[in-house]
Tab-separated table of C-alpha atoms in Angstrom:
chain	number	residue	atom	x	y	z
A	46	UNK	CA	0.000	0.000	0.000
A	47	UNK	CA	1.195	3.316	-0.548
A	48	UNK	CA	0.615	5.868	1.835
A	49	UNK	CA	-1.336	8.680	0.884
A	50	UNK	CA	-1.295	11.266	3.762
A	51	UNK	CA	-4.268	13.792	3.351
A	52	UNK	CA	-4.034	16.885	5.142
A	53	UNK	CA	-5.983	20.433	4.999
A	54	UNK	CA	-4.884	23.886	4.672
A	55	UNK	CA	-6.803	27.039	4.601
A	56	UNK	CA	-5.912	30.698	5.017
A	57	UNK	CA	-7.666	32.428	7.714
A	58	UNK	CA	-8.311	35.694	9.310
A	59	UNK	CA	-8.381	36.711	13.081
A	60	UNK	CA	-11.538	36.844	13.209
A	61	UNK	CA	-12.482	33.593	11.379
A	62	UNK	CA	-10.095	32.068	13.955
A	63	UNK	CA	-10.511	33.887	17.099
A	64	UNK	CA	-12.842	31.162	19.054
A	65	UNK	CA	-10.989	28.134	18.270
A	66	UNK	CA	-7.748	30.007	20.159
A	67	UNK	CA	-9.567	31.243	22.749
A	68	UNK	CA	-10.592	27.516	23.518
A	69	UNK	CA	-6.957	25.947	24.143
A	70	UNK	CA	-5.428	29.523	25.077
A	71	UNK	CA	-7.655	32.464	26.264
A	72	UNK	CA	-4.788	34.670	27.581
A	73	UNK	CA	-3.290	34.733	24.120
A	74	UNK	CA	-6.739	35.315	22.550
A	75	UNK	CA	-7.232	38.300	25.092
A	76	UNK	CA	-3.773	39.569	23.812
A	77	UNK	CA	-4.425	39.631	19.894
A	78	UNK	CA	-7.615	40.745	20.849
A	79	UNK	CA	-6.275	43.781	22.323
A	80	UNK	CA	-4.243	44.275	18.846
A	81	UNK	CA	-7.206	43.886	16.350
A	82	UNK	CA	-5.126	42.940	13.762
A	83	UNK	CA	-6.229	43.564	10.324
A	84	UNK	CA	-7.129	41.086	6.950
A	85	UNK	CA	-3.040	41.010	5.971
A	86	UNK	CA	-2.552	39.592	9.460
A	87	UNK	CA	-3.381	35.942	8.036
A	88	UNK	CA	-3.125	32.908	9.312
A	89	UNK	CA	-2.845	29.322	7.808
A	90	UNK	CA	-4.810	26.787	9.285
A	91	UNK	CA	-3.459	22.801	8.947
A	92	UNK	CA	-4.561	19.570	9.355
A	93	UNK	CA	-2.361	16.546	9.555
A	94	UNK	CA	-2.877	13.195	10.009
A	95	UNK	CA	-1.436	10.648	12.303
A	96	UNK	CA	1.718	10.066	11.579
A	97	UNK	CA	2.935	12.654	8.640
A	98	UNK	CA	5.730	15.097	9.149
A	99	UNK	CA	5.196	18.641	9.717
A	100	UNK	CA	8.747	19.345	10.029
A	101	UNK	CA	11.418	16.848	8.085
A	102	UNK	CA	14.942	17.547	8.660
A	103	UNK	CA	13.923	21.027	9.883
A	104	UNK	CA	12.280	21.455	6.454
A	105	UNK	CA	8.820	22.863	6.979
A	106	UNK	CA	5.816	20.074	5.402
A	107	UNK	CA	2.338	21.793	4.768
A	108	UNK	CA	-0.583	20.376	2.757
A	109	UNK	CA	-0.688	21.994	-0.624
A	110	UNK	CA	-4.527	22.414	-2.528
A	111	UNK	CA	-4.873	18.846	-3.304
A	112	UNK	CA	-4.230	17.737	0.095
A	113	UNK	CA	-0.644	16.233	-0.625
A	114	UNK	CA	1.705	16.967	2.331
A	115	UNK	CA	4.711	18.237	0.527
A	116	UNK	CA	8.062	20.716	1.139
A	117	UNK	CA	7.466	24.429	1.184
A	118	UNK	CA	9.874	24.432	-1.073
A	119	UNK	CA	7.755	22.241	-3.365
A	120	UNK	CA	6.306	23.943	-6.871
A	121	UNK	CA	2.707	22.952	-5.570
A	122	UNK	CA	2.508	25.390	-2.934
A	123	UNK	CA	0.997	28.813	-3.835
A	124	UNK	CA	3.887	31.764	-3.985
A	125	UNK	CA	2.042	34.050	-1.878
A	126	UNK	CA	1.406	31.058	0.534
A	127	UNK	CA	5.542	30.798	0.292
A	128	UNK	CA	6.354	33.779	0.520
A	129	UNK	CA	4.036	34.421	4.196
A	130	UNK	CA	5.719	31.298	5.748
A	131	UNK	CA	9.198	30.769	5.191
A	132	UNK	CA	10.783	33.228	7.041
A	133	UNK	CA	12.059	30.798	9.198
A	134	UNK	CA	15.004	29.306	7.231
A	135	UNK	CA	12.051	27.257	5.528
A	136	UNK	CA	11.466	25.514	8.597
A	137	UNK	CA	8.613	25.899	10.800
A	138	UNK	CA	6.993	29.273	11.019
A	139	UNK	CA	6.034	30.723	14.748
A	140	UNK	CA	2.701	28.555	15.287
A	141	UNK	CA	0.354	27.205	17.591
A	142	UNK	CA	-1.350	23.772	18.197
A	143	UNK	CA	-5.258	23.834	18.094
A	144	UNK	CA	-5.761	20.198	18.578
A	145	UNK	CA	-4.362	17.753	20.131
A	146	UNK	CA	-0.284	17.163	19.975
A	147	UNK	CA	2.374	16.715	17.892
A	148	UNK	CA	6.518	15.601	18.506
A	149	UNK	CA	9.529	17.412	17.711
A	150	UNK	CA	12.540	14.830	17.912
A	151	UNK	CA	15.377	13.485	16.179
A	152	UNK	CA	15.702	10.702	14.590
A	153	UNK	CA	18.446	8.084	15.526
A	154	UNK	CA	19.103	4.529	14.031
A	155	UNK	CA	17.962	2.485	17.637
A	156	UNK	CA	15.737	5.419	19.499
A	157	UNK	CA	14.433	8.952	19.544
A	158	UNK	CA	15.657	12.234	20.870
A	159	UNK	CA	12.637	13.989	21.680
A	160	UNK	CA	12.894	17.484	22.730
A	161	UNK	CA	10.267	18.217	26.016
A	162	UNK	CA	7.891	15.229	24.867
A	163	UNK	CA	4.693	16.305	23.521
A	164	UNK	CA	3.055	19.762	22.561
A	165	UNK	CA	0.151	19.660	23.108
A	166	UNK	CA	-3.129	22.321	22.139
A	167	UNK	CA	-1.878	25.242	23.030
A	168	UNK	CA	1.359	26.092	23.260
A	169	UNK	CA	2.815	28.541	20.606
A	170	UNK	CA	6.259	27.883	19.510
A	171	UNK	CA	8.880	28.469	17.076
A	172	UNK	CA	9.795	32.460	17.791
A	173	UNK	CA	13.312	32.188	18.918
A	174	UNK	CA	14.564	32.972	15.142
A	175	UNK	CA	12.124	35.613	14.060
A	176	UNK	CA	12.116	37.916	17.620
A	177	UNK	CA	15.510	38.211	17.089
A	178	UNK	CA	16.480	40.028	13.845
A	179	UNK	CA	20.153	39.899	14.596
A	180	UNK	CA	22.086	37.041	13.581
A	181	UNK	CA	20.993	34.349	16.051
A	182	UNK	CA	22.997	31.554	17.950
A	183	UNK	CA	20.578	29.147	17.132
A	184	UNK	CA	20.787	26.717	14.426
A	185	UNK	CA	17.751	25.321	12.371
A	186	UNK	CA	19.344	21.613	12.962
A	187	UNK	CA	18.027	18.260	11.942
A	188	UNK	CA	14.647	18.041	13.645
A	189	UNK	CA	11.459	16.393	12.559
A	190	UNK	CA	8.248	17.145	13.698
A	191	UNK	CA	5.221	14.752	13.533
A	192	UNK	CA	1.392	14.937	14.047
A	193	UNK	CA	1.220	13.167	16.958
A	194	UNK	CA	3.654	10.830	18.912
A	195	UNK	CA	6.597	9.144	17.306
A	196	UNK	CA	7.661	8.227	20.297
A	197	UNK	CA	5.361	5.213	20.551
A	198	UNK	CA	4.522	1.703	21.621
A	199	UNK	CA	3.017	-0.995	22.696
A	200	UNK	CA	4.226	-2.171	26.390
A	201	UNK	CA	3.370	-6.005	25.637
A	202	UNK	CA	4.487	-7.846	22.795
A	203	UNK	CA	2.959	-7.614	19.451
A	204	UNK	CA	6.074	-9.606	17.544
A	205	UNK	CA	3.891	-13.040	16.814
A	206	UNK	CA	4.368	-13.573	13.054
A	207	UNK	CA	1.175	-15.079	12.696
A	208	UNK	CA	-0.858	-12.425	14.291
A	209	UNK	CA	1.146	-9.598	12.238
A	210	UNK	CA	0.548	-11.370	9.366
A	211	UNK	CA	-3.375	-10.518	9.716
A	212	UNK	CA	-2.739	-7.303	10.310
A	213	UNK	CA	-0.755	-7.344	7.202
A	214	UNK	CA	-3.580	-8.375	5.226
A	215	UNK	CA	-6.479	-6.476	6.743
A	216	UNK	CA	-4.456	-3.001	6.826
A	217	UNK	CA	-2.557	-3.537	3.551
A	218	UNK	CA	0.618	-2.931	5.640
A	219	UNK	CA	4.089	-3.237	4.135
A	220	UNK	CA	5.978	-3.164	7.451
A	221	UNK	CA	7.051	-6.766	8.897
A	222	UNK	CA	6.717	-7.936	11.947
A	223	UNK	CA	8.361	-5.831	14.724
A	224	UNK	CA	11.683	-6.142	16.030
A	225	UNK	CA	11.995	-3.515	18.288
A	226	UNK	CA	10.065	-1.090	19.924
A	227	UNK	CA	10.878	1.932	17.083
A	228	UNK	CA	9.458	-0.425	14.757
A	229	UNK	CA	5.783	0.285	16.627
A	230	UNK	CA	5.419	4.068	15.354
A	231	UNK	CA	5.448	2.479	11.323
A	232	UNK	CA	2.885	0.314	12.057
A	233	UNK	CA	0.406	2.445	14.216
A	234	UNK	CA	0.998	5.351	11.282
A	235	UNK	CA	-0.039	2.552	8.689
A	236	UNK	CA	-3.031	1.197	10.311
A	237	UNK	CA	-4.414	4.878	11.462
A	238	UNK	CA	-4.019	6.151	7.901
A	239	UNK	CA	-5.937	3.230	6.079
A	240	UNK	CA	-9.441	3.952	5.121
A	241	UNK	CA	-10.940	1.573	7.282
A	242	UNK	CA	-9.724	2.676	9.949
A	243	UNK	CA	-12.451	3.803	12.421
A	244	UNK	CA	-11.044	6.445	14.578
A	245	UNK	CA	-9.911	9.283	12.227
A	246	UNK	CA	-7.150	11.621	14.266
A	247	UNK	CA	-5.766	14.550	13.297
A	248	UNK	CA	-3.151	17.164	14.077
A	249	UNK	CA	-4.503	20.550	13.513
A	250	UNK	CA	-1.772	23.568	13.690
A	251	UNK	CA	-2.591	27.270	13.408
A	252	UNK	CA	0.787	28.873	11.462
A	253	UNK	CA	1.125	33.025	11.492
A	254	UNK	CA	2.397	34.662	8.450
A	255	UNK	CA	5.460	36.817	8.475
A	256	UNK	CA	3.486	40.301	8.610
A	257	UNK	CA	2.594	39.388	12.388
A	258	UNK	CA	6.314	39.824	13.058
A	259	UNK	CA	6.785	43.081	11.109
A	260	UNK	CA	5.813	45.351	14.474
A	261	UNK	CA	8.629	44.498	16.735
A	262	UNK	CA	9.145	48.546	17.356
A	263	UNK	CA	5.758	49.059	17.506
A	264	UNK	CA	4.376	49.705	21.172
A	265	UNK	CA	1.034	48.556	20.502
A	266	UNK	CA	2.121	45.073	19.641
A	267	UNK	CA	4.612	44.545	22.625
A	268	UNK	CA	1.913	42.245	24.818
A	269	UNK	CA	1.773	39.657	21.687
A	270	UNK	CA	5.976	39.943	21.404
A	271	UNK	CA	5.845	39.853	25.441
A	272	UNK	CA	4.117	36.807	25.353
A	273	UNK	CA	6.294	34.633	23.057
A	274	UNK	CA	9.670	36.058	25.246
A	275	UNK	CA	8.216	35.348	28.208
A	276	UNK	CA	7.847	31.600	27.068
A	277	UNK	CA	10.831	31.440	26.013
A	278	UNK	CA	12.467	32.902	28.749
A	279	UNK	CA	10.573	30.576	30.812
A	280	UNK	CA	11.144	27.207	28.808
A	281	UNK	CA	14.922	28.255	28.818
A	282	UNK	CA	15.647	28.129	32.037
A	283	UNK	CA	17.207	24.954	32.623
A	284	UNK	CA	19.084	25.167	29.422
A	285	UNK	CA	20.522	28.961	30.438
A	286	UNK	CA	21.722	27.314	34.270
A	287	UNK	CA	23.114	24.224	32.534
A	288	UNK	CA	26.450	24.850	32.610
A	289	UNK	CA	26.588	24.940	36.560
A	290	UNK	CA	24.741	22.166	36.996
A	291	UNK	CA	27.189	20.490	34.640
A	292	UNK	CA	29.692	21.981	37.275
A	293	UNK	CA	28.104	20.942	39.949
A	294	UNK	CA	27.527	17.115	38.579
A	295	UNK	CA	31.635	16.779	37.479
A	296	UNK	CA	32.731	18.310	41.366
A	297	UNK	CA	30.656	15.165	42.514
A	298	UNK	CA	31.628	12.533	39.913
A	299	UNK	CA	35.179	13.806	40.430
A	300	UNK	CA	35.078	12.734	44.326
A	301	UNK	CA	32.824	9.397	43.594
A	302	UNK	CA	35.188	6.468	44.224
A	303	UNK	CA	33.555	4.249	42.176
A	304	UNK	CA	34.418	5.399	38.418
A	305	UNK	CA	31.266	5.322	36.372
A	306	UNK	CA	31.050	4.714	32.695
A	307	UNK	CA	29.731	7.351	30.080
A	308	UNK	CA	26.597	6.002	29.562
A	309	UNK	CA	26.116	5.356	33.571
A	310	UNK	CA	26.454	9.565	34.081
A	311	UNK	CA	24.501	9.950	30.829
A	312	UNK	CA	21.938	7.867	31.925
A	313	UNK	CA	22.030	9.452	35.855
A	314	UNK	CA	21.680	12.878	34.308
A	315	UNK	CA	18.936	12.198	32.094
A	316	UNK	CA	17.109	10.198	35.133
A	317	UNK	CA	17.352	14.395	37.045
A	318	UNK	CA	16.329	16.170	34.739
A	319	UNK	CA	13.305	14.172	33.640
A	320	UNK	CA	12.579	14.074	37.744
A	321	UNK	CA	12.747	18.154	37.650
A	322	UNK	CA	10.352	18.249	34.441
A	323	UNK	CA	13.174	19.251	31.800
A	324	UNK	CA	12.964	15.856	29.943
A	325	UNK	CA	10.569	13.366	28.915
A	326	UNK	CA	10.073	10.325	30.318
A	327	UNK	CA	7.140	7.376	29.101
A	328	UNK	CA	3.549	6.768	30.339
A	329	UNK	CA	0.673	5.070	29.695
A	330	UNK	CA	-1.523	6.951	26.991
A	331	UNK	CA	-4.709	8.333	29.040
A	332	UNK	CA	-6.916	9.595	25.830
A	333	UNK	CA	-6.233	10.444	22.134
A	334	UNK	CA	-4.434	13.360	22.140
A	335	UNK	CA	-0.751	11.171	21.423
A	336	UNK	CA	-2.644	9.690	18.680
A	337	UNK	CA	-5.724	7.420	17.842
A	338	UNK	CA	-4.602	5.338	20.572
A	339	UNK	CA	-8.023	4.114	21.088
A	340	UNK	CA	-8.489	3.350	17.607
A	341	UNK	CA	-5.235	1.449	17.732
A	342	UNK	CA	-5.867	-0.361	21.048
A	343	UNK	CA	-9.274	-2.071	19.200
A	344	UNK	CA	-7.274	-3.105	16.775
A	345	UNK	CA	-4.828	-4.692	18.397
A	346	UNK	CA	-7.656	-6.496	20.597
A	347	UNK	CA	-10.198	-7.427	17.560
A	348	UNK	CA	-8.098	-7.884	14.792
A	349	UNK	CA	-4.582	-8.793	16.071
A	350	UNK	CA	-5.793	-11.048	18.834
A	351	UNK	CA	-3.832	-9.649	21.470
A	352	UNK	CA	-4.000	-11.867	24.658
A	353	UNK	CA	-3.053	-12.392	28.117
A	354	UNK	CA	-2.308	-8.365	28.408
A	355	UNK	CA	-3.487	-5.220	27.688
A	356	UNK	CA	-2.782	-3.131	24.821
A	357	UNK	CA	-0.886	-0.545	26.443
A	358	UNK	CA	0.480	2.089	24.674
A	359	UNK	CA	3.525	4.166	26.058
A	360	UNK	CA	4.473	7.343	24.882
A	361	UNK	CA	6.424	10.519	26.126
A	362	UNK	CA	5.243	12.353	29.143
A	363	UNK	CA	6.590	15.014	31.355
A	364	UNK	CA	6.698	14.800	35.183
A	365	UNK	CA	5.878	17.731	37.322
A	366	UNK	CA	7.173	16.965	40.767
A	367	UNK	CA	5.302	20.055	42.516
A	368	UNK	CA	1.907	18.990	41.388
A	369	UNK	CA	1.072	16.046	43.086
A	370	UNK	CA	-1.483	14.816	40.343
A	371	UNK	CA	1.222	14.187	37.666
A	372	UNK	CA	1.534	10.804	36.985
A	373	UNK	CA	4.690	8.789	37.296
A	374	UNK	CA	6.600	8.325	34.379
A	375	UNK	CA	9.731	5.629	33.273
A	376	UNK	CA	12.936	4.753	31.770
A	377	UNK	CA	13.955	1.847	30.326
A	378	UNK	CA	17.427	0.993	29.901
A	379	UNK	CA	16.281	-1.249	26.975
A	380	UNK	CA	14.842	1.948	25.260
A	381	UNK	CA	17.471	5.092	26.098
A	382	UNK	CA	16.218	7.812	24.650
A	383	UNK	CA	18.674	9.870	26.591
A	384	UNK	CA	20.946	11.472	24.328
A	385	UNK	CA	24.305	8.953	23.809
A	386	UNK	CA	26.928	9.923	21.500
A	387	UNK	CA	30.318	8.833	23.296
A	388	UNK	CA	31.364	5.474	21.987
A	389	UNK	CA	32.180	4.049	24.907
A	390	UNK	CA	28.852	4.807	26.268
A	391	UNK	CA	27.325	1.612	24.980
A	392	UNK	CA	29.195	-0.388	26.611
A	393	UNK	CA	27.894	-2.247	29.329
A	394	UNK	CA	28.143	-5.515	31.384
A	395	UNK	CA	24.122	-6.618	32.454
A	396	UNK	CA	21.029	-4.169	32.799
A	397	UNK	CA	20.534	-5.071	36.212
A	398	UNK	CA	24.356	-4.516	37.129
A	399	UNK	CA	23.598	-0.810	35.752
A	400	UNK	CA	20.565	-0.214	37.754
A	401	UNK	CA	22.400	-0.927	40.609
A	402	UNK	CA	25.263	1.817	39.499
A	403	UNK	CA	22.556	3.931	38.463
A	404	UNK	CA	21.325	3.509	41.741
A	405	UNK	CA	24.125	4.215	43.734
A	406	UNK	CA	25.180	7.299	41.680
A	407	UNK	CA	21.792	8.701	42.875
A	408	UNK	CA	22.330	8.049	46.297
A	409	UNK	CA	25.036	9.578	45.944
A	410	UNK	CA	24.163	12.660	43.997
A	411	UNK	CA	21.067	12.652	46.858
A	412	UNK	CA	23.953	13.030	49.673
A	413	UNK	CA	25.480	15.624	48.069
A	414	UNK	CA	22.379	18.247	46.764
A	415	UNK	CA	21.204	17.909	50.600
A	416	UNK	CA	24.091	18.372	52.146
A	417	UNK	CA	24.089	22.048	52.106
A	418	UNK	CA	28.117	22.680	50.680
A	419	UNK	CA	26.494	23.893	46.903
A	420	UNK	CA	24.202	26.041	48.431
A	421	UNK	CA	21.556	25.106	46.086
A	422	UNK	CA	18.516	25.640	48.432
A	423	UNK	CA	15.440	26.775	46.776
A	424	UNK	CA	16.740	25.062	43.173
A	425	UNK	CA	14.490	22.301	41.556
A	426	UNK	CA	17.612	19.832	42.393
A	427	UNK	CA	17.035	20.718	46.143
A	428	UNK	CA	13.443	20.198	45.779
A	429	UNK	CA	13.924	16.968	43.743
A	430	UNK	CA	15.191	14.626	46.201
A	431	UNK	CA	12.676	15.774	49.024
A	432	UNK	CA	9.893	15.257	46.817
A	433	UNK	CA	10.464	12.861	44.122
A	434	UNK	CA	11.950	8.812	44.198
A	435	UNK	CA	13.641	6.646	41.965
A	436	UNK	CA	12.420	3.186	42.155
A	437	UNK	CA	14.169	0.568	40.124
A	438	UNK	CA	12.660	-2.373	38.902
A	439	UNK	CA	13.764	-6.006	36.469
A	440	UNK	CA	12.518	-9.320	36.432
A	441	UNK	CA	13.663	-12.977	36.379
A	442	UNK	CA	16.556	-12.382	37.597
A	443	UNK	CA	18.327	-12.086	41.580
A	444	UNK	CA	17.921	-8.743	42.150
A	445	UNK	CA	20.392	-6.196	43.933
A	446	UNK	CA	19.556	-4.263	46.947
A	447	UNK	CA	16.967	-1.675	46.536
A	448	UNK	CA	15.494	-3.328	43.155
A	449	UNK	CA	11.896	-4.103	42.881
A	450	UNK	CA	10.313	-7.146	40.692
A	451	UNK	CA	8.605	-5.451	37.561
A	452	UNK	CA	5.812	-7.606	38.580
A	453	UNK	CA	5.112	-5.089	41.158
A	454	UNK	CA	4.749	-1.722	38.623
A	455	UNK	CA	1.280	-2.547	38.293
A	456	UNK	CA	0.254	-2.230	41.840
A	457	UNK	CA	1.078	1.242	42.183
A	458	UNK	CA	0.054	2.830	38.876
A	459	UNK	CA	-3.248	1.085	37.369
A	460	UNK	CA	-2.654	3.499	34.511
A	461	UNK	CA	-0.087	0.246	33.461
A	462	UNK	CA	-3.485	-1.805	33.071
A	463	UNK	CA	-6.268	0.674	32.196
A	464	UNK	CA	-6.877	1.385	28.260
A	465	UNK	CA	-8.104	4.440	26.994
A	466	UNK	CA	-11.707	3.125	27.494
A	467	UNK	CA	-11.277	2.910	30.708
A	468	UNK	CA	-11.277	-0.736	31.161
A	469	UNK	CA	-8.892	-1.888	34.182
A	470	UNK	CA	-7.321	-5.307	33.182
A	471	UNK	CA	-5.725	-7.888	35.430
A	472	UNK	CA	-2.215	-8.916	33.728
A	473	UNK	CA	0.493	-6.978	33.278
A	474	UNK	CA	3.235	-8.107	30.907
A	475	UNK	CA	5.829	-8.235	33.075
A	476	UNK	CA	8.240	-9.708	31.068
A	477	UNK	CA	8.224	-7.551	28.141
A	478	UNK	CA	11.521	-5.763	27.232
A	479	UNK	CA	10.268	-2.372	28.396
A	480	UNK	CA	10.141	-3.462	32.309
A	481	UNK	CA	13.536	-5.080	32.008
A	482	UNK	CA	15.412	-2.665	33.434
A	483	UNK	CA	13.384	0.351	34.388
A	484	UNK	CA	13.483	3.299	36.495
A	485	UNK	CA	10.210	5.039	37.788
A	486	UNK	CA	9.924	8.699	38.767
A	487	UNK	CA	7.123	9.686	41.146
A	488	UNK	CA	6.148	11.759	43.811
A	489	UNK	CA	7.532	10.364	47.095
A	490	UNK	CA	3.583	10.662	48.417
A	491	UNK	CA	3.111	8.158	45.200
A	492	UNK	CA	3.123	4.412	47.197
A	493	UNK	CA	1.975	5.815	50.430
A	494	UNK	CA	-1.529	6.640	48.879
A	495	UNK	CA	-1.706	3.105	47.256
């Protein structure tokens, strides 16, 4: 089957637009509304479905008139549209999500780099380049963007040749069965995007045209330029205090006896700042707005035959360790998506011989945040280790001190065996690859409710 991604553009006024923003972001609403900007002011509505890229290798992807999702760049797209949206470099133009999410990531041969999980309805992005008309430090890089998660899968098993073979015939698929969990996101794309399908999903993105940047001296416009530097500012502060922390984390690896590998700090790292909200984690999908999980879940029930476990679908998710109605999130050290370049960062002796290192680096980092001599007090890495715990979990095998059976997720977070329906199950596949070797982030209030 070829794929034939349909998407949806149409160019759209203030007005036409107004109540649509004011549903997913009434603050920003209030702010243009205070503007009244005029008919030139347009806006490009777009629709994508599950799956397609809005951004590929930075290059910006738009629907053109026959619903095709092609380059800007591409001779199908109308000049004037062009010329209104590529004043970013020709990749994404400052936007805003109307409906539910999409992922901006990078693409590596065994996992994803996702950067901050999912946005979700919304959240403008995408201003860093254009509020700064001096040359900025800030390259377009490689990114892709999709409608949706790409950062997907299932939690059990869903390798059986036989039962992908069905699939194979009753979605016209032309993926084989899956090897590893980055295999998932093909087949999920494939299945939502056939026309029987019975859950149609789409991203829908709201795009401004370059004329809504032209007022940057004008005094009338600074709440709507206010706004997008106050994200920024905001979403930037980890990344702006980095370089401390970085000092901070070598002073303590520099007077840990035991000598860690590369991908043991890497991993440690990534483990904080996904406990202080910076980086993304996995969870259990809740509703649709990752994808047509539901949609997918029936599937894999009716059609695939699942058995014996639920089809749960992971995919990235965010903790927030001061609000105590965040859910917990995971790593598994059989899906890294933590960024690893080093080569010797791969090397490693068993998974549960690096959750125990893991483990004791954290202990250790705990010591040394709390002990008063950084004078970090009143930093999210002081808060963390009052507030949040690392529990470590593997199966089948003799387990080190301070390990938990993955047998055991389940009891704490039902989320691991509810589907989008709602339906609570009793199994949980506790010997997929996932669980083998995973590290759960919660609120230390988490087991004491349960």
């Amino acid at each position: 089957m070829s794929l034939a991604f349909k998407g949806k553009l149409e160019v759209q006024t203030w007005d036409q637009v107004r109540e649509d923003v004011a549903k997913v972001n009434p603050e920003f609403a209030r702010i243009i509304d205070e503007i009244n900007p005029d008919k030139k002011h347009w806006l490009a509505r777009a629709s994508y479905p599950y799956g397609s890229l809005i951004l590929q290798r930075a290059l910006f992807m738009l629907p053109n008139q026959q619903g095709d999702i092609v380059a800007i760049t591409d001779s199908s797209i109308d000049p004037k549209l062009r010329a209104g949206l590529d004043y970013n470099l020709n990749s994404n133009p400052v936007c805003m999500i109307l409906q539910n999410s999409c992922e901006l990531f990078l693409p590596l041969e065994s996992h994803t780099v996702s950067f901050h999980g999912l946005i979700y309805s919304g959240e403008p992005f995408g201003a860093w380049r254009v509020l700064n008309p001096e040359k900025t430090q800030q390259p377009v890089f490689i990114w892709d963007m999709s409608a949706g998660a790409r950062s997907i899968f299932m939690l059990p098993k869903i390798s059986e040749d036989k039962k992908h073979i069905k699939l194979r015939k009753r979605f016209d698929l032309t993926v084989s069965t899956p090897k590893s969990l980055m295999a998932h996101w093909e087949i999920f794309r494939q299945i939502a995007n056939h026309p029987t399908f019975e859950h149609p999903w789409q991203c829908e993105v709201l795009f401004f045209s370059k004329n809504w940047f032209e007022h940057l001296e004008d005094v009338s416009w600074k709440n709507f330029y206010y706004y997008f530097h106050d994200s920024i500012w905001r979403g930037t502060e980890f990344f702006r205090n980095q370089v401390l922390w970085n000092l901070i984390f070598s002073i303590i690896l520099k007077e840990y006896e035991a000598k860690s590998s590369g991908y043991i700090i890497d991993t440690v790292k990534y483990l904080m700042f996904a406990g202080i909200g910076e980086v993304p984690g996995f969870g259990p999908a809740k509703d649709n707005s990752a994808g047509p999980i539901l949609g997918l879940q029936n599937v894999y029930i009716k059609d695939y035959e699942i058995r014996n476990y639920p089809p749960i679908i992971m995919h990235p998710q965010v903790f927030n360790m001061y609000n105590l109605e965040s859910s917990p999130i995971y790593y598994s050290l059989q899906f890294p998506i933590a960024p690893e370049f080093m080569p010797h960062s791969r090397t490693r002796s068993s998974f549960v011989s690096d959750l125990h290192e893991i483990r004791s680096l954290i202990q250790r980092h705990l010591q040394e945040f709390l002990s008063g001599k950084y004078n970090i007090d009143d930093t999210p890495f002081y808060d963390l280790f009052n507030l949040v715990s690392f529990d470590y979990f593997h199966n089948n095998v003799d387990l080190h001190a301070g390990m938990r059976n993955s047998s055991e997720m389940p009891l704490e977070d039902k989320n691991l065996l509810t589907t989008v329906d709602g339906v609570l199950h009793k199994n949980f596949p506790d010997m997929c690859s996932f669980v083998k070797g995973c590290i759960r982030i919660s609120h230390k209030t988490f087991t004491k409710k349960v």
